[in-house]
């Protein structure tokens, strides 16, 4: 038996990509078949087929010749890639783009590279994140909306399709080390539990290492944090711990480790902090630092004027740009009372501190790259936000973002209860909508609104030493998040694959921005000539320097379950020449109806092409849409022992329905305490537990506590349990159908009624998203605050023999809570 080695060429044929030398043919280093041999691949088929054995096999090993498959490496000169994107930032927030909040790290990247002033997102979180990692439009990737409101249509099911391979998968299979730090928001909510499947988690999408959270937001003090697919709790017993610093530490260690273990192996670090999405959670030091600067004392109207003047001075906005008018749906600063101004300034100081803090931690990561001697070989892309600034704090802001998601406004006078603690772990805060409009200067509108640049314009800074020859330059070409993947591929010399895992790939829909890196192309026409936008019914089309867009029919700071207007006939359209009018100030729809009709036709052609249809403008009403979760179709759930960290999508939902919780427990000699079952925490949820007591008094009482969004807590109290077996039952029945209706609960112990109590309201839409369903302990924050307060994990010291949830039919109507 004998196998002969195939002839392998060791010559390298060069190809110029930008100013680099890259190989058009296979690049092989070392002796073919030796342990140290490497090779590039065409990249058209991923993973590449296994090579034929090239050695010799005889009957005896001593007469045979071994042969090792060459290790796959990227093309020579392929750079490291540090891809940074913050959250909910707003175009006019950072100093780099005229804002008053200091962002020296972003300034540094812009000074050493380029600023892009006409770059766009999708206007909402997880859709933007699907676009940036796939290079395809968000509907093409299944993310027409955020994961929380997915529906069963191809463009809206929040499943990244197998024909849309990510940049992580492409670079990994071409020899890169790939990693993801921070926010994910691309795991479908019906697949985000310990039971998997994990194909849509970062590890399943080609990112070898993940350290972050998978939900839309997370406390930075006690986040729902994962390392790969395992929940971790580094914040326990560490009150100064904050995720912004921790993830920078983690990324720095990753870069250092990669340099020391595989110095020739380039890496992709996708770095996406939770800042500045609510909750705004900077450290106290940063709150004091920004507060002492008094950046926001004059209010949001004058702040816009100041930012716009800075943008003109810096060349961010051309001379012909106009500042768009203030929204008639938002109060003018001078109309506010003294206490409103005081509260709102505090909110903005904490937001500004959060952005400055995040930029500082990003700077530590970049400094680590430089300290490793890798800065000159690193393409850094720093994107200021995944959409416009968020108005989801509603008109007055909120100490708890989940009040917004449940359609509840918190009065200003009530918010002062949290004023001294704003930004701490005691709050889950968001600022007033007026600040969001100001942070999007000079544009109109905010996050969620895809029709206007206030929702989609993102400031971007890119540096790549030796490849950008116009340091400090400004680029005004129109580009979009889907252009990031092709830009990285061109810079690395890696081809977009035709096949991944045997599945034909949808063409990448973005275009490379690398042509703008040369000073000679500073004013070159954009290569991205057509781009649709759509989110929650608001829509627009950019085509050859024109934009046609709908006028928003609902206000993003007034989320409710009210019936929206007809998604087709309920909207007016506007028309702008954004070459002459870059801020969308001069509506030409009335003067140019034929041009408007032409662009509307282009929009609908693009909508059909990219899975945008059917259009749907519902918001909160879509939150509770049935989805194919592990709980779908079930109305009875049984558990025993301890189970923790279960996301809400896989927990029995008690919202808007009758339910019965039955716990069969054993109490040891000496009594017991601790959590039997809970979902949620400080900012909303419930818990059935045995009380801790004080100084040995009151320990072991049966308690059911319902926390209505940290606004009101209702308690049912039963007797202390003696040693032995007991059956605890909590039975709740709503008074009437509808979202968030009140009802009556009865707590029974061993067949005897122990407490009966009523609630005026219940939670209509969602408990705290970053909290979990836990049995036998409480993993993050406790539902109790003063009465029956306990410290997590508050483990149950008895035994849970059986825990049963029986759920009645959902009593859902379109009525508002």
Short mmCIF file of N, CA and C in Angstrom, two decimals, residues 112-269:
data_model
loop_
_atom_site.label_atom_id
_atom_site.label_comp_id
_atom_site.label_asym_id
_atom_site.label_seq_id
_atom_site.Cartn_x
_atom_site.Cartn_y
_atom_site.Cartn_z
N UNK A 112 -5.89 60.01 14.24
CA UNK A 112 -4.93 59.15 13.55
C UNK A 112 -5.49 58.51 12.29
N UNK A 113 -6.77 58.74 12.04
CA UNK A 113 -7.41 58.14 10.88
C UNK A 113 -8.44 59.05 10.26
N UNK A 114 -9.67 58.57 10.16
CA UNK A 114 -10.73 59.31 9.48
C UNK A 114 -11.99 59.37 10.31
N UNK A 115 -12.77 60.44 10.12
CA UNK A 115 -14.12 60.52 10.66
C UNK A 115 -15.11 60.42 9.51
N UNK A 116 -16.12 59.56 9.68
CA UNK A 116 -17.18 59.39 8.69
C UNK A 116 -18.44 60.03 9.24
N UNK A 117 -18.97 61.01 8.50
CA UNK A 117 -20.09 61.81 8.99
C UNK A 117 -21.42 61.46 8.33
N UNK A 118 -21.41 60.46 7.45
CA UNK A 118 -22.65 60.10 6.73
C UNK A 118 -22.80 58.58 6.76
N UNK A 119 -22.66 58.03 7.95
CA UNK A 119 -22.70 56.59 8.16
C UNK A 119 -23.97 56.26 8.93
N UNK A 120 -24.59 55.11 8.60
CA UNK A 120 -25.94 54.86 9.10
C UNK A 120 -26.13 53.45 9.65
N UNK A 121 -27.07 53.37 10.60
CA UNK A 121 -27.47 52.12 11.23
C UNK A 121 -28.90 51.79 10.81
N UNK A 122 -29.50 50.85 11.50
CA UNK A 122 -30.88 50.44 11.20
C UNK A 122 -31.90 51.15 12.06
N UNK A 123 -31.46 51.85 13.11
CA UNK A 123 -32.27 52.61 14.08
C UNK A 123 -32.67 51.81 15.31
N UNK A 124 -32.28 50.54 15.42
CA UNK A 124 -32.61 49.76 16.60
C UNK A 124 -31.53 48.70 16.84
N UNK A 125 -31.43 48.24 18.08
CA UNK A 125 -30.25 47.51 18.56
C UNK A 125 -29.95 46.22 17.81
N UNK A 126 -30.70 45.15 18.07
CA UNK A 126 -30.31 43.86 17.50
C UNK A 126 -30.36 43.84 15.98
N UNK A 127 -31.23 44.60 15.30
CA UNK A 127 -31.12 44.66 13.84
C UNK A 127 -29.77 45.22 13.37
N UNK A 128 -29.30 46.28 14.04
CA UNK A 128 -27.99 46.82 13.68
C UNK A 128 -26.89 45.81 13.91
N UNK A 129 -27.01 45.04 14.98
CA UNK A 129 -25.98 44.07 15.32
C UNK A 129 -25.97 42.89 14.37
N UNK A 130 -27.13 42.53 13.85
CA UNK A 130 -27.17 41.50 12.82
C UNK A 130 -26.52 42.00 11.54
N UNK A 131 -26.78 43.26 11.20
CA UNK A 131 -26.22 43.84 9.97
C UNK A 131 -24.70 43.93 10.05
N UNK A 132 -24.16 44.32 11.20
CA UNK A 132 -22.72 44.57 11.27
C UNK A 132 -21.92 43.28 11.25
N UNK A 133 -22.50 42.17 11.71
CA UNK A 133 -21.71 40.93 11.70
C UNK A 133 -21.95 40.08 10.46
N UNK A 134 -23.01 40.37 9.69
CA UNK A 134 -23.28 39.56 8.50
C UNK A 134 -22.97 40.27 7.20
N UNK A 135 -22.95 41.61 7.21
CA UNK A 135 -22.79 42.35 5.95
C UNK A 135 -24.03 42.33 5.10
N UNK A 136 -25.13 41.87 5.67
CA UNK A 136 -26.42 41.86 4.97
C UNK A 136 -27.40 42.76 5.70
N UNK A 137 -28.43 43.19 4.99
CA UNK A 137 -29.47 44.00 5.61
C UNK A 137 -30.14 43.23 6.74
N UNK A 138 -30.66 43.98 7.68
CA UNK A 138 -31.16 43.32 8.90
C UNK A 138 -32.36 42.42 8.62
N UNK A 139 -33.21 42.77 7.68
CA UNK A 139 -34.32 41.86 7.33
C UNK A 139 -33.80 40.61 6.62
N UNK A 140 -32.77 40.78 5.80
CA UNK A 140 -32.17 39.61 5.15
C UNK A 140 -31.65 38.63 6.19
N UNK A 141 -31.21 39.17 7.33
CA UNK A 141 -30.64 38.34 8.38
C UNK A 141 -31.67 37.93 9.42
N UNK A 142 -32.94 38.24 9.19
CA UNK A 142 -33.99 37.83 10.11
C UNK A 142 -34.27 38.80 11.22
N UNK A 143 -33.61 39.96 11.22
CA UNK A 143 -33.73 40.91 12.32
C UNK A 143 -34.39 42.21 11.88
N UNK A 144 -35.62 42.11 11.39
CA UNK A 144 -36.37 43.31 11.07
C UNK A 144 -36.76 44.09 12.30
N UNK A 145 -36.71 43.44 13.46
CA UNK A 145 -37.01 44.08 14.75
C UNK A 145 -36.06 43.52 15.80
N UNK A 146 -36.16 44.06 17.02
CA UNK A 146 -35.39 43.51 18.12
C UNK A 146 -35.96 42.16 18.51
N UNK A 147 -35.13 41.35 19.15
CA UNK A 147 -35.51 39.99 19.47
C UNK A 147 -36.74 39.89 20.35
N UNK A 148 -36.97 40.90 21.22
CA UNK A 148 -38.09 40.83 22.14
C UNK A 148 -39.45 40.79 21.44
N UNK A 149 -39.53 41.30 20.20
CA UNK A 149 -40.82 41.36 19.53
C UNK A 149 -40.79 40.62 18.18
N UNK A 150 -40.06 39.53 18.15
CA UNK A 150 -39.97 38.73 16.92
C UNK A 150 -41.34 38.19 16.53
N UNK A 151 -41.53 38.06 15.22
CA UNK A 151 -42.76 37.45 14.69
C UNK A 151 -42.38 36.41 13.63
N UNK A 152 -43.35 35.60 13.26
CA UNK A 152 -43.06 34.44 12.42
C UNK A 152 -43.03 34.71 10.93
N UNK A 153 -42.22 35.67 10.52
CA UNK A 153 -41.98 35.95 9.11
C UNK A 153 -40.48 35.94 8.87
N UNK A 154 -40.02 35.60 7.66
CA UNK A 154 -38.58 35.45 7.41
C UNK A 154 -37.74 36.66 7.80
N UNK A 155 -38.27 37.86 7.60
CA UNK A 155 -37.52 39.05 7.92
C UNK A 155 -37.60 39.46 9.37
N UNK A 156 -38.39 38.73 10.18
CA UNK A 156 -38.69 39.18 11.54
C UNK A 156 -38.57 38.09 12.59
N UNK A 157 -38.07 36.91 12.26
CA UNK A 157 -38.05 35.81 13.22
C UNK A 157 -36.81 35.81 14.10
N UNK A 158 -35.91 36.77 13.90
CA UNK A 158 -34.68 36.96 14.69
C UNK A 158 -33.79 35.73 14.68
N UNK A 159 -33.75 35.06 13.57
CA UNK A 159 -32.84 33.94 13.37
C UNK A 159 -31.91 34.31 12.22
N UNK A 160 -30.61 34.43 12.52
CA UNK A 160 -29.64 34.70 11.46
C UNK A 160 -29.55 33.46 10.58
N UNK A 161 -29.87 33.64 9.34
CA UNK A 161 -30.01 32.49 8.44
C UNK A 161 -28.66 31.86 8.13
N UNK A 162 -28.71 30.58 7.81
CA UNK A 162 -27.49 29.84 7.51
C UNK A 162 -26.82 30.32 6.22
N UNK A 163 -27.57 31.07 5.41
CA UNK A 163 -26.96 31.59 4.18
C UNK A 163 -26.37 32.98 4.38
N UNK A 164 -26.24 33.39 5.66
CA UNK A 164 -25.68 34.71 5.98
C UNK A 164 -24.57 34.53 7.00
N UNK A 165 -23.49 33.87 6.60
CA UNK A 165 -22.37 33.63 7.50
C UNK A 165 -21.78 34.91 8.04
N UNK A 166 -21.37 34.90 9.30
CA UNK A 166 -20.89 36.12 9.95
C UNK A 166 -19.41 36.36 9.69
N UNK A 167 -18.98 37.57 10.00
CA UNK A 167 -17.56 37.91 9.88
C UNK A 167 -16.74 37.06 10.84
N UNK A 168 -17.30 36.68 11.97
CA UNK A 168 -16.59 35.80 12.89
C UNK A 168 -16.31 34.45 12.27
N UNK A 169 -17.32 33.88 11.63
CA UNK A 169 -17.15 32.57 11.02
C UNK A 169 -16.17 32.64 9.85
N UNK A 170 -16.28 33.68 9.03
CA UNK A 170 -15.41 33.79 7.85
C UNK A 170 -13.95 33.92 8.27
N UNK A 171 -13.67 34.84 9.20
CA UNK A 171 -12.29 35.04 9.62
C UNK A 171 -11.76 33.86 10.41
N UNK A 172 -12.59 33.26 11.25
CA UNK A 172 -12.13 32.09 12.01
C UNK A 172 -11.67 30.98 11.08
N UNK A 173 -12.47 30.67 10.06
CA UNK A 173 -12.12 29.57 9.17
C UNK A 173 -10.96 29.92 8.25
N UNK A 174 -10.61 31.21 8.21
CA UNK A 174 -9.43 31.63 7.45
C UNK A 174 -8.22 31.86 8.35
N UNK A 175 -8.28 31.39 9.59
CA UNK A 175 -7.10 31.39 10.44
C UNK A 175 -7.01 32.48 11.47
N UNK A 176 -8.03 33.31 11.62
CA UNK A 176 -8.05 34.34 12.65
C UNK A 176 -8.48 33.75 14.00
N UNK A 177 -8.04 34.38 15.09
CA UNK A 177 -8.65 34.19 16.41
C UNK A 177 -9.82 35.16 16.49
N UNK A 178 -10.99 34.69 16.90
CA UNK A 178 -12.18 35.53 16.88
C UNK A 178 -12.83 35.58 18.26
N UNK A 179 -13.29 36.76 18.65
CA UNK A 179 -13.85 36.93 19.99
C UNK A 179 -14.91 38.02 19.98
N UNK A 180 -15.76 37.97 21.01
CA UNK A 180 -16.89 38.91 21.15
C UNK A 180 -16.98 39.28 22.61
N UNK A 181 -16.94 40.59 22.89
CA UNK A 181 -17.02 41.10 24.27
C UNK A 181 -18.18 42.09 24.38
N UNK A 182 -19.06 41.86 25.37
CA UNK A 182 -20.12 42.82 25.64
C UNK A 182 -21.48 42.35 25.21
N UNK A 183 -22.24 43.27 24.64
CA UNK A 183 -23.64 43.01 24.32
C UNK A 183 -23.78 42.12 23.10
N UNK A 184 -24.73 41.20 23.19
CA UNK A 184 -25.04 40.33 22.05
C UNK A 184 -26.36 40.76 21.40
N UNK A 185 -27.46 40.45 22.01
CA UNK A 185 -28.80 40.80 21.51
C UNK A 185 -29.10 40.17 20.15
N UNK A 186 -28.37 39.11 19.82
CA UNK A 186 -28.64 38.37 18.59
C UNK A 186 -28.89 36.89 18.84
N UNK A 187 -29.07 36.50 20.10
CA UNK A 187 -29.57 35.17 20.40
C UNK A 187 -31.08 35.26 20.44
N UNK A 188 -31.80 34.51 19.61
CA UNK A 188 -33.26 34.57 19.68
C UNK A 188 -33.75 34.34 21.11
N UNK A 189 -34.73 35.11 21.55
CA UNK A 189 -35.16 35.01 22.93
C UNK A 189 -35.74 33.64 23.26
N UNK A 190 -36.16 32.90 22.25
CA UNK A 190 -36.69 31.57 22.51
C UNK A 190 -35.60 30.50 22.43
N UNK A 191 -34.32 30.93 22.33
CA UNK A 191 -33.20 29.99 22.34
C UNK A 191 -32.11 30.41 23.33
N UNK A 192 -32.45 31.25 24.32
CA UNK A 192 -31.40 31.83 25.15
C UNK A 192 -31.27 31.18 26.53
N UNK A 193 -31.71 29.92 26.66
CA UNK A 193 -31.59 29.24 27.94
C UNK A 193 -30.46 28.23 27.93
N UNK A 194 -30.22 27.61 29.10
CA UNK A 194 -29.18 26.60 29.22
C UNK A 194 -29.46 25.37 28.38
N UNK A 195 -30.69 25.22 27.93
CA UNK A 195 -31.05 24.05 27.11
C UNK A 195 -30.72 24.25 25.64
N UNK A 196 -30.26 25.47 25.28
CA UNK A 196 -29.90 25.72 23.89
C UNK A 196 -31.12 25.75 22.98
N UNK A 197 -30.93 25.52 21.68
CA UNK A 197 -29.67 25.22 20.99
C UNK A 197 -28.75 26.45 20.98
N UNK A 198 -27.48 26.22 20.70
CA UNK A 198 -26.49 27.28 20.80
C UNK A 198 -25.95 27.73 19.45
N UNK A 199 -26.60 27.33 18.37
CA UNK A 199 -26.13 27.72 17.04
C UNK A 199 -26.17 29.23 16.83
N UNK A 200 -27.10 29.91 17.49
CA UNK A 200 -27.25 31.35 17.31
C UNK A 200 -26.53 32.15 18.38
N UNK A 201 -25.87 31.48 19.31
CA UNK A 201 -25.03 32.18 20.27
C UNK A 201 -23.72 32.57 19.58
N UNK A 202 -22.96 33.51 20.15
CA UNK A 202 -21.71 33.92 19.49
C UNK A 202 -20.80 32.76 19.13
N UNK A 203 -20.66 31.77 20.03
CA UNK A 203 -19.79 30.63 19.72
C UNK A 203 -20.30 29.87 18.51
N UNK A 204 -21.61 29.78 18.34
CA UNK A 204 -22.18 29.08 17.20
C UNK A 204 -22.12 29.88 15.91
N UNK A 205 -21.84 31.19 16.03
CA UNK A 205 -21.76 32.06 14.86
C UNK A 205 -20.32 32.36 14.45
N UNK A 206 -19.38 31.61 15.00
CA UNK A 206 -18.00 31.74 14.56
C UNK A 206 -17.09 32.52 15.46
N UNK A 207 -17.60 33.00 16.61
CA UNK A 207 -16.77 33.74 17.56
C UNK A 207 -16.31 32.74 18.63
N UNK A 208 -15.03 32.46 18.63
CA UNK A 208 -14.51 31.38 19.47
C UNK A 208 -14.63 31.67 20.95
N UNK A 209 -14.61 32.95 21.33
CA UNK A 209 -14.68 33.31 22.74
C UNK A 209 -15.70 34.41 22.92
N UNK A 210 -16.57 34.24 23.91
CA UNK A 210 -17.62 35.23 24.20
C UNK A 210 -17.60 35.55 25.69
N UNK A 211 -17.61 36.83 25.99
CA UNK A 211 -17.74 37.30 27.37
C UNK A 211 -18.71 38.47 27.33
N UNK A 212 -19.94 38.24 27.77
CA UNK A 212 -20.91 39.32 27.70
C UNK A 212 -22.30 38.86 28.07
N UNK A 213 -23.29 39.63 27.62
CA UNK A 213 -24.69 39.33 27.92
C UNK A 213 -25.48 39.22 26.62
N UNK A 214 -26.53 38.41 26.65
CA UNK A 214 -27.24 38.10 25.41
C UNK A 214 -28.54 38.89 25.25
N UNK A 215 -28.95 39.64 26.27
CA UNK A 215 -30.22 40.36 26.21
C UNK A 215 -30.03 41.77 25.64
N UNK A 216 -31.14 42.51 25.58
CA UNK A 216 -31.08 43.85 25.03
C UNK A 216 -30.39 44.84 25.94
N UNK A 217 -30.46 44.60 27.25
CA UNK A 217 -29.76 45.46 28.18
C UNK A 217 -29.35 44.64 29.39
N UNK A 218 -28.55 45.24 30.24
CA UNK A 218 -28.07 44.54 31.43
C UNK A 218 -27.59 45.56 32.44
N UNK A 219 -27.87 45.29 33.69
CA UNK A 219 -27.23 46.05 34.75
C UNK A 219 -25.72 45.92 34.58
N UNK A 220 -25.02 47.01 34.76
CA UNK A 220 -23.57 46.95 34.72
C UNK A 220 -23.00 46.57 36.09
N UNK A 221 -23.86 46.56 37.10
CA UNK A 221 -23.44 46.18 38.44
C UNK A 221 -23.67 44.69 38.71
N UNK A 222 -24.80 44.16 38.24
CA UNK A 222 -25.11 42.73 38.41
C UNK A 222 -25.68 42.18 37.11
N UNK A 223 -24.88 42.08 36.05
CA UNK A 223 -25.40 41.69 34.74
C UNK A 223 -25.70 40.20 34.62
N UNK A 224 -26.53 39.89 33.65
CA UNK A 224 -26.79 38.49 33.28
C UNK A 224 -25.65 38.07 32.37
N UNK A 225 -24.53 37.71 32.96
CA UNK A 225 -23.25 37.61 32.27
C UNK A 225 -22.89 36.16 31.95
N UNK A 226 -22.31 35.98 30.76
CA UNK A 226 -21.89 34.65 30.31
C UNK A 226 -20.43 34.67 29.89
N UNK A 227 -19.75 33.57 30.16
CA UNK A 227 -18.49 33.26 29.49
C UNK A 227 -18.80 32.09 28.57
N UNK A 228 -18.76 32.36 27.27
CA UNK A 228 -19.24 31.41 26.26
C UNK A 228 -20.72 31.14 26.52
N UNK A 229 -21.12 29.96 26.97
CA UNK A 229 -22.54 29.71 27.24
C UNK A 229 -22.80 29.41 28.70
N UNK A 230 -21.86 29.74 29.56
CA UNK A 230 -22.00 29.46 30.99
C UNK A 230 -22.19 30.76 31.77
N UNK A 231 -23.24 30.83 32.58
CA UNK A 231 -23.48 32.01 33.40
C UNK A 231 -22.39 32.13 34.46
N UNK A 232 -21.92 33.36 34.70
CA UNK A 232 -20.89 33.62 35.70
C UNK A 232 -21.33 34.80 36.56
N UNK A 233 -20.77 34.89 37.78
CA UNK A 233 -21.22 35.89 38.75
C UNK A 233 -20.03 36.57 39.42
N UNK A 234 -19.16 37.22 38.67
CA UNK A 234 -17.95 37.83 39.26
C UNK A 234 -18.25 39.01 40.17
N UNK A 235 -19.48 39.52 40.13
CA UNK A 235 -19.84 40.70 40.92
C UNK A 235 -20.24 40.36 42.35
N UNK A 236 -20.45 39.10 42.65
CA UNK A 236 -20.88 38.72 44.00
C UNK A 236 -19.80 39.10 45.02
N UNK A 237 -20.26 39.73 46.09
CA UNK A 237 -19.37 40.15 47.17
C UNK A 237 -18.29 41.12 46.68
N UNK A 238 -18.60 41.86 45.62
CA UNK A 238 -17.64 42.81 45.05
C UNK A 238 -18.41 44.05 44.60
N UNK A 239 -18.83 44.90 45.54
CA UNK A 239 -19.75 46.00 45.22
C UNK A 239 -19.19 47.05 44.27
N UNK A 240 -17.87 47.15 44.12
CA UNK A 240 -17.29 48.13 43.20
C UNK A 240 -17.12 47.58 41.79
N UNK A 241 -17.44 46.30 41.58
CA UNK A 241 -17.29 45.67 40.26
C UNK A 241 -18.26 46.33 39.27
N UNK A 242 -17.80 46.60 38.05
CA UNK A 242 -18.65 47.16 37.00
C UNK A 242 -18.25 46.51 35.67
N UNK A 243 -19.25 46.15 34.87
CA UNK A 243 -18.99 45.41 33.64
C UNK A 243 -18.15 46.19 32.65
N UNK A 244 -18.28 47.52 32.61
CA UNK A 244 -17.48 48.29 31.65
C UNK A 244 -15.99 48.05 31.86
N UNK A 245 -15.58 48.07 33.11
CA UNK A 245 -14.16 47.82 33.42
C UNK A 245 -13.83 46.35 33.28
N UNK A 246 -14.72 45.49 33.72
CA UNK A 246 -14.45 44.05 33.69
C UNK A 246 -14.28 43.54 32.27
N UNK A 247 -15.10 44.02 31.32
CA UNK A 247 -14.96 43.51 29.96
C UNK A 247 -13.72 44.08 29.29
N UNK A 248 -13.31 45.28 29.67
CA UNK A 248 -12.03 45.79 29.17
C UNK A 248 -10.89 44.93 29.69
N UNK A 249 -10.94 44.58 30.97
CA UNK A 249 -9.92 43.69 31.53
C UNK A 249 -9.89 42.37 30.78
N UNK A 250 -11.06 41.84 30.50
CA UNK A 250 -11.16 40.54 29.83
C UNK A 250 -10.60 40.62 28.41
N UNK A 251 -10.93 41.69 27.69
CA UNK A 251 -10.43 41.84 26.32
C UNK A 251 -8.91 42.05 26.31
N UNK A 252 -8.41 42.82 27.27
CA UNK A 252 -6.96 43.05 27.35
C UNK A 252 -6.24 41.73 27.58
N UNK A 253 -6.77 40.92 28.48
CA UNK A 253 -6.15 39.62 28.74
C UNK A 253 -6.19 38.73 27.50
N UNK A 254 -7.30 38.79 26.77
CA UNK A 254 -7.43 37.99 25.55
C UNK A 254 -6.38 38.40 24.52
N UNK A 255 -6.22 39.70 24.32
CA UNK A 255 -5.24 40.19 23.34
C UNK A 255 -3.83 39.81 23.77
N UNK A 256 -3.54 39.98 25.05
CA UNK A 256 -2.22 39.62 25.58
C UNK A 256 -1.95 38.12 25.41
N UNK A 257 -2.92 37.32 25.76
CA UNK A 257 -2.76 35.87 25.65
C UNK A 257 -2.54 35.45 24.20
N UNK A 258 -3.29 36.04 23.29
CA UNK A 258 -3.15 35.68 21.89
C UNK A 258 -1.76 36.06 21.37
N UNK A 259 -1.28 37.23 21.80
CA UNK A 259 0.04 37.68 21.36
C UNK A 259 1.13 36.75 21.86
N UNK A 260 1.00 36.29 23.12
CA UNK A 260 2.04 35.46 23.71
C UNK A 260 2.00 34.02 23.22
N UNK A 261 0.79 33.50 22.98
CA UNK A 261 0.68 32.10 22.56
C UNK A 261 0.78 31.93 21.05
N UNK A 262 0.29 32.90 20.29
CA UNK A 262 0.28 32.79 18.83
C UNK A 262 0.61 34.15 18.23
N UNK A 263 1.85 34.61 18.38
CA UNK A 263 2.19 35.98 17.98
C UNK A 263 1.96 36.29 16.51
N UNK A 264 1.95 35.27 15.65
CA UNK A 264 1.75 35.53 14.23
C UNK A 264 0.29 35.44 13.82
N UNK A 265 -0.58 35.12 14.76
CA UNK A 265 -1.98 34.89 14.41
C UNK A 265 -2.79 36.17 14.62
N UNK A 266 -3.36 36.72 13.58
CA UNK A 266 -4.17 37.94 13.76
C UNK A 266 -5.49 37.61 14.45
N UNK A 267 -6.09 38.63 15.04
CA UNK A 267 -7.33 38.44 15.78
C UNK A 267 -8.39 39.42 15.36
N UNK A 268 -9.64 39.01 15.57
CA UNK A 268 -10.80 39.88 15.49
C UNK A 268 -11.37 40.00 16.89
N UNK A 269 -11.39 41.20 17.40
CA UNK A 269 -12.05 41.49 18.67
C UNK A 269 -13.26 42.38 18.37
#
